[in-house]
């Protein structure tokens, strides 16, 4: 990335407080989550505020899922990714519904050989329709310290944040026929798993299993969401979740602020490595309809 774009990003971070106040005090993996896959590969300490997920073999990773189901709001956690040679590993933080035609909002962190940068992979599914990927190189070392990853979601848009910096927006154009998740209740998930067939350089670089276990560390999980605990079924959450009185439905949260937009443009200018909207070859010379619609 050239220095002017980096300067814009740094200045925006220094001068602008993000609209969303992401408080992490009091979050607790032990109280708020269950280990749903390979619990022997998860460890919690510090009263449940610190979590490690380990990938031990190509068939034995680990997954954590929130106890709450929800629709709309903000979910965030801090992650320190696998150090050293992490090729073929995938560490995740995402939201997803359960069942057919699912909805999902993704952060996936694709490992790499020592000294090479991770790939930050984002995607969104609605009514079972996905393939809306954007990928980024991080502008920091995600293995050296914890960084805060946030998914914000309301009826207007989805925003992916890293350390309060928006990196991507996906707006609701369901009225124009573009699927958008507004109905199915979701859980938040964290996991680590093996994907050496595709994760690193298209699968050309395989996992060095002599380096196992591969360990990702998490601190804090914060759920500022509309809780669906009292609702049973796949038809959605209570109608009150769509009420304009909810904090996430405030008019100024239906678009980025000017400062946030500058931050996002700096990230996308300098660190985007794949954008499905720029991949016309994938779509036989065209792109999906939302690619021609304003996202900001």
Short mmCIF file of C-alpha atoms in Angstrom, two decimals:
data_model
loop_
_atom_site.label_atom_id
_atom_site.label_comp_id
_atom_site.label_asym_id
_atom_site.label_seq_id
_atom_site.Cartn_x
_atom_site.Cartn_y
_atom_site.Cartn_z
CA UNK A 1 0.00 0.00 0.00
CA UNK A 2 1.28 3.48 -0.80
CA UNK A 3 1.99 5.84 2.06
CA UNK A 4 -0.81 8.37 1.27
CA UNK A 5 -3.52 5.75 1.73
CA UNK A 6 -1.85 4.44 4.86
CA UNK A 7 -1.67 7.99 6.24
CA UNK A 8 -5.40 8.46 5.65
CA UNK A 9 -6.12 5.23 7.50
CA UNK A 10 -3.89 6.05 10.46
CA UNK A 11 -5.22 9.59 10.73
CA UNK A 12 -8.82 8.40 10.64
CA UNK A 13 -8.15 5.89 13.39
CA UNK A 14 -6.50 8.54 15.54
CA UNK A 15 -9.09 11.26 15.08
CA UNK A 16 -12.42 9.50 14.76
CA UNK A 17 -14.37 7.46 17.30
CA UNK A 18 -16.45 4.79 15.56
CA UNK A 19 -20.20 5.20 15.84
CA UNK A 20 -20.59 1.78 17.40
CA UNK A 21 -19.31 1.67 20.98
CA UNK A 22 -17.98 -1.88 21.23
CA UNK A 23 -17.70 -2.60 24.96
CA UNK A 24 -15.97 -5.85 25.89
CA UNK A 25 -16.16 -5.64 29.69
CA UNK A 26 -17.87 -8.59 31.29
CA UNK A 27 -17.88 -10.87 28.25
CA UNK A 28 -17.39 -14.52 29.14
CA UNK A 29 -16.97 -17.55 26.87
CA UNK A 30 -17.72 -19.95 29.68
CA UNK A 31 -21.11 -18.44 30.47
CA UNK A 32 -22.18 -17.35 27.01
CA UNK A 33 -21.01 -20.24 24.80
CA UNK A 34 -20.87 -24.01 24.30
CA UNK A 35 -18.14 -26.08 22.65
CA UNK A 36 -20.05 -28.04 20.01
CA UNK A 37 -17.19 -29.88 18.26
CA UNK A 38 -14.09 -31.54 19.77
CA UNK A 39 -14.35 -29.97 23.25
CA UNK A 40 -11.07 -31.57 24.26
CA UNK A 41 -9.35 -29.10 21.90
CA UNK A 42 -10.72 -26.04 23.68
CA UNK A 43 -9.41 -24.51 26.87
CA UNK A 44 -10.80 -21.64 28.94
CA UNK A 45 -9.11 -19.82 31.77
CA UNK A 46 -9.18 -16.44 33.52
CA UNK A 47 -12.75 -17.14 34.56
CA UNK A 48 -13.83 -17.82 31.00
CA UNK A 49 -12.46 -14.59 29.56
CA UNK A 50 -9.63 -16.30 27.66
CA UNK A 51 -10.18 -19.12 25.16
CA UNK A 52 -7.88 -21.26 23.01
CA UNK A 53 -9.06 -23.39 20.09
CA UNK A 54 -6.60 -25.99 18.77
CA UNK A 55 -6.27 -27.82 15.46
CA UNK A 56 -4.60 -31.13 16.21
CA UNK A 57 -4.98 -33.10 12.97
CA UNK A 58 -6.69 -32.84 9.59
CA UNK A 59 -9.85 -34.27 11.14
CA UNK A 60 -9.76 -32.76 14.64
CA UNK A 61 -10.29 -29.05 15.10
CA UNK A 62 -12.68 -27.24 17.43
CA UNK A 63 -15.86 -25.12 17.37
CA UNK A 64 -17.56 -22.79 19.82
CA UNK A 65 -21.15 -21.54 19.54
CA UNK A 66 -23.04 -18.90 21.51
CA UNK A 67 -25.94 -20.02 23.63
CA UNK A 68 -27.97 -17.08 22.37
CA UNK A 69 -29.72 -16.96 19.03
CA UNK A 70 -30.33 -13.48 17.73
CA UNK A 71 -31.16 -11.22 14.84
CA UNK A 72 -29.64 -7.76 14.28
CA UNK A 73 -27.10 -5.97 16.44
CA UNK A 74 -23.36 -6.28 16.96
CA UNK A 75 -21.18 -9.30 17.77
CA UNK A 76 -17.49 -8.92 18.48
CA UNK A 77 -14.49 -10.74 19.85
CA UNK A 78 -10.73 -10.29 20.04
CA UNK A 79 -8.55 -12.88 18.31
CA UNK A 80 -4.84 -13.65 18.13
CA UNK A 81 -4.28 -15.95 15.16
CA UNK A 82 -2.04 -19.00 14.85
CA UNK A 83 1.63 -18.08 14.91
CA UNK A 84 4.33 -19.28 12.52
CA UNK A 85 3.53 -21.68 9.70
CA UNK A 86 -0.26 -21.74 9.62
CA UNK A 87 -0.65 -22.89 6.00
CA UNK A 88 -3.81 -24.87 5.38
CA UNK A 89 -5.52 -23.76 8.59
CA UNK A 90 -8.68 -21.69 8.83
CA UNK A 91 -9.65 -19.76 11.96
CA UNK A 92 -13.14 -18.27 11.95
CA UNK A 93 -15.56 -15.90 13.59
CA UNK A 94 -19.02 -15.75 12.03
CA UNK A 95 -22.77 -15.77 12.49
CA UNK A 96 -25.04 -18.40 10.98
CA UNK A 97 -28.55 -19.75 11.11
CA UNK A 98 -29.22 -23.48 11.28
CA UNK A 99 -31.06 -25.47 8.63
CA UNK A 100 -31.79 -25.21 4.93
CA UNK A 101 -31.37 -22.00 2.92
CA UNK A 102 -29.27 -20.62 5.73
CA UNK A 103 -28.07 -17.09 6.42
CA UNK A 104 -24.44 -16.45 7.37
CA UNK A 105 -22.01 -13.55 7.83
CA UNK A 106 -18.35 -14.58 7.76
CA UNK A 107 -14.91 -13.75 8.95
CA UNK A 108 -12.47 -16.50 7.94
CA UNK A 109 -8.72 -16.16 8.46
CA UNK A 110 -6.73 -18.25 5.99
CA UNK A 111 -3.30 -19.26 7.23
CA UNK A 112 -0.02 -18.99 5.36
CA UNK A 113 3.60 -20.09 5.53
CA UNK A 114 5.86 -18.34 8.02
CA UNK A 115 6.55 -14.74 7.09
CA UNK A 116 3.65 -14.48 4.62
CA UNK A 117 0.46 -12.56 5.47
CA UNK A 118 -2.85 -14.08 6.43
CA UNK A 119 -5.87 -13.66 4.16
CA UNK A 120 -8.92 -12.07 5.82
CA UNK A 121 -11.88 -13.61 3.98
CA UNK A 122 -15.39 -12.12 4.28
CA UNK A 123 -18.64 -13.41 2.84
CA UNK A 124 -22.39 -13.23 3.32
CA UNK A 125 -25.11 -15.81 2.65
CA UNK A 126 -28.83 -15.09 2.55
CA UNK A 127 -31.54 -17.65 1.79
CA UNK A 128 -28.71 -20.07 1.03
CA UNK A 129 -27.17 -17.77 -1.59
CA UNK A 130 -23.51 -16.86 -1.02
CA UNK A 131 -20.46 -16.34 -3.24
CA UNK A 132 -20.13 -12.67 -2.26
CA UNK A 133 -16.52 -12.82 -1.14
CA UNK A 134 -14.13 -9.98 -0.41
CA UNK A 135 -10.60 -10.74 0.80
CA UNK A 136 -8.00 -8.50 2.42
CA UNK A 137 -4.42 -8.56 3.61
CA UNK A 138 -4.24 -7.26 7.20
CA UNK A 139 -2.30 -4.03 7.74
CA UNK A 140 -0.94 -5.48 11.02
CA UNK A 141 0.44 -8.79 12.26
CA UNK A 142 -2.68 -10.65 13.47
CA UNK A 143 -0.53 -13.25 15.26
CA UNK A 144 1.41 -10.78 17.44
CA UNK A 145 -1.48 -9.44 19.49
CA UNK A 146 -5.26 -9.48 19.82
CA UNK A 147 -7.42 -7.52 17.39
CA UNK A 148 -11.13 -6.84 17.66
CA UNK A 149 -13.33 -8.28 14.90
CA UNK A 150 -16.93 -7.05 14.79
CA UNK A 151 -19.94 -7.89 12.65
CA UNK A 152 -22.66 -5.22 12.75
CA UNK A 153 -26.00 -6.08 11.18
CA UNK A 154 -29.33 -4.29 10.88
CA UNK A 155 -32.12 -4.06 8.31
CA UNK A 156 -30.14 -1.51 6.29
CA UNK A 157 -26.71 -3.08 6.01
CA UNK A 158 -23.99 -5.41 7.27
CA UNK A 159 -20.63 -3.88 8.25
CA UNK A 160 -17.42 -5.77 9.00
CA UNK A 161 -15.06 -3.91 11.41
CA UNK A 162 -11.48 -4.59 12.47
CA UNK A 163 -10.43 -2.59 15.53
CA UNK A 164 -13.41 -0.27 14.90
CA UNK A 165 -12.32 0.33 11.29
CA UNK A 166 -15.01 -0.62 8.73
CA UNK A 167 -13.53 -2.76 5.96
CA UNK A 168 -16.68 -3.71 4.05
CA UNK A 169 -20.39 -2.90 3.73
CA UNK A 170 -23.16 -5.03 2.21
CA UNK A 171 -26.43 -3.12 1.88
CA UNK A 172 -29.97 -4.45 1.90
CA UNK A 173 -31.28 -4.52 -1.67
CA UNK A 174 -33.83 -7.25 -1.10
CA UNK A 175 -36.50 -5.04 -2.72
CA UNK A 176 -34.40 -5.28 -5.89
CA UNK A 177 -34.14 -9.08 -5.65
CA UNK A 178 -30.79 -9.33 -3.85
CA UNK A 179 -31.05 -11.77 -0.92
CA UNK A 180 -30.32 -10.18 2.48
CA UNK A 181 -30.54 -11.82 5.93
CA UNK A 182 -33.50 -10.27 7.75
CA UNK A 183 -35.48 -13.25 8.99
CA UNK A 184 -33.52 -16.22 10.30
CA UNK A 185 -32.15 -16.23 13.81
CA UNK A 186 -28.41 -16.82 14.06
CA UNK A 187 -25.76 -18.03 16.46
CA UNK A 188 -22.23 -16.63 16.62
CA UNK A 189 -19.49 -19.23 16.03
CA UNK A 190 -15.72 -19.44 16.42
CA UNK A 191 -13.72 -22.36 15.06
CA UNK A 192 -10.43 -23.68 13.76
CA UNK A 193 -10.28 -26.39 11.14
CA UNK A 194 -8.17 -27.92 8.36
CA UNK A 195 -8.61 -26.80 4.75
CA UNK A 196 -5.28 -27.53 3.09
CA UNK A 197 -7.05 -28.44 -0.15
CA UNK A 198 -7.90 -24.76 -0.79
CA UNK A 199 -6.98 -22.35 2.01
CA UNK A 200 -3.37 -21.42 1.15
CA UNK A 201 -2.53 -20.42 -2.42
CA UNK A 202 -5.46 -22.41 -3.75
CA UNK A 203 -4.31 -25.56 -2.02
CA UNK A 204 -0.80 -25.55 -3.47
CA UNK A 205 0.73 -25.16 0.00
CA UNK A 206 -0.17 -27.97 2.39
CA UNK A 207 -0.24 -28.06 6.16
CA UNK A 208 2.93 -29.05 7.98
CA UNK A 209 1.41 -31.32 10.59
CA UNK A 210 4.70 -31.57 12.47
CA UNK A 211 3.85 -28.04 13.67
CA UNK A 212 0.56 -29.16 15.25
CA UNK A 213 -1.24 -28.28 17.40
CA UNK A 214 -2.15 -24.97 15.73
CA UNK A 215 -3.64 -22.68 18.38
CA UNK A 216 -5.84 -19.59 18.00
CA UNK A 217 -6.53 -17.44 21.06
CA UNK A 218 -9.68 -15.47 21.80
CA UNK A 219 -10.49 -12.89 24.45
CA UNK A 220 -13.96 -11.64 25.30
CA UNK A 221 -17.13 -12.02 23.35
CA UNK A 222 -19.68 -9.24 23.24
CA UNK A 223 -23.25 -9.71 22.01
CA UNK A 224 -25.29 -6.51 21.66
CA UNK A 225 -28.15 -8.20 19.85
CA UNK A 226 -31.89 -8.81 19.73
CA UNK A 227 -32.12 -12.08 21.65
CA UNK A 228 -34.37 -14.78 20.18
CA UNK A 229 -34.33 -16.97 23.30
CA UNK A 230 -38.09 -16.83 23.69
CA UNK A 231 -38.79 -17.73 20.07
CA UNK A 232 -39.02 -21.27 18.69
CA UNK A 233 -38.83 -22.14 15.00
CA UNK A 234 -37.19 -20.97 11.77
CA UNK A 235 -39.57 -18.17 10.86
CA UNK A 236 -37.56 -15.43 12.53
CA UNK A 237 -37.39 -13.52 15.77
CA UNK A 238 -40.02 -11.46 17.57
CA UNK A 239 -41.41 -8.56 15.59
CA UNK A 240 -39.94 -6.23 18.19
CA UNK A 241 -36.48 -6.94 16.71
CA UNK A 242 -37.52 -4.90 13.68
CA UNK A 243 -38.73 -1.97 15.77
CA UNK A 244 -37.10 1.37 14.91
CA UNK A 245 -36.71 1.97 18.64
CA UNK A 246 -33.83 -0.51 18.81
CA UNK A 247 -30.35 1.01 19.12
CA UNK A 248 -29.08 -0.68 15.95
CA UNK A 249 -31.96 0.80 13.93
CA UNK A 250 -30.96 4.41 14.58
CA UNK A 251 -30.96 6.45 11.33
CA UNK A 252 -27.25 7.26 11.60
CA UNK A 253 -26.50 3.51 11.66
CA UNK A 254 -27.98 2.99 8.21
CA UNK A 255 -24.87 4.40 6.58
CA UNK A 256 -21.24 5.00 7.38
CA UNK A 257 -20.18 8.38 8.61
CA UNK A 258 -17.88 10.40 6.37
CA UNK A 259 -14.95 9.53 8.61
CA UNK A 260 -15.78 5.83 8.53
CA UNK A 261 -16.12 5.96 4.76
CA UNK A 262 -12.62 7.44 4.51
CA UNK A 263 -11.30 4.68 6.73
CA UNK A 264 -12.93 1.97 4.64
CA UNK A 265 -11.77 3.42 1.34
CA UNK A 266 -8.20 3.52 2.65
CA UNK A 267 -8.37 -0.14 3.63
CA UNK A 268 -10.00 -1.22 0.38
CA UNK A 269 -7.57 0.81 -1.73
CA UNK A 270 -4.50 -0.63 -0.08
CA UNK A 271 -5.40 -4.09 1.16
CA UNK A 272 -8.13 -5.69 -1.00
CA UNK A 273 -6.85 -8.81 -2.76
CA UNK A 274 -10.18 -10.14 -4.08
CA UNK A 275 -13.60 -8.59 -4.73
CA UNK A 276 -16.31 -10.70 -6.33
CA UNK A 277 -17.72 -7.54 -7.90
CA UNK A 278 -14.48 -7.09 -9.84
CA UNK A 279 -14.42 -10.69 -11.09
CA UNK A 280 -16.48 -10.48 -14.27
CA UNK A 281 -14.74 -13.57 -15.65
CA UNK A 282 -16.35 -15.59 -12.88
CA UNK A 283 -19.77 -14.43 -14.06
CA UNK A 284 -19.22 -14.78 -17.83
CA UNK A 285 -18.59 -11.11 -18.46
CA UNK A 286 -21.08 -9.65 -16.00
CA UNK A 287 -21.35 -9.26 -12.21
CA UNK A 288 -24.20 -9.70 -9.70
CA UNK A 289 -26.76 -6.85 -9.69
CA UNK A 290 -25.78 -5.44 -6.29
CA UNK A 291 -22.32 -4.68 -7.65
CA UNK A 292 -23.83 -1.77 -9.58
CA UNK A 293 -25.70 -0.41 -6.57
CA UNK A 294 -24.27 1.99 -3.94
CA UNK A 295 -22.98 0.11 -0.90
CA UNK A 296 -22.08 3.06 1.30
#
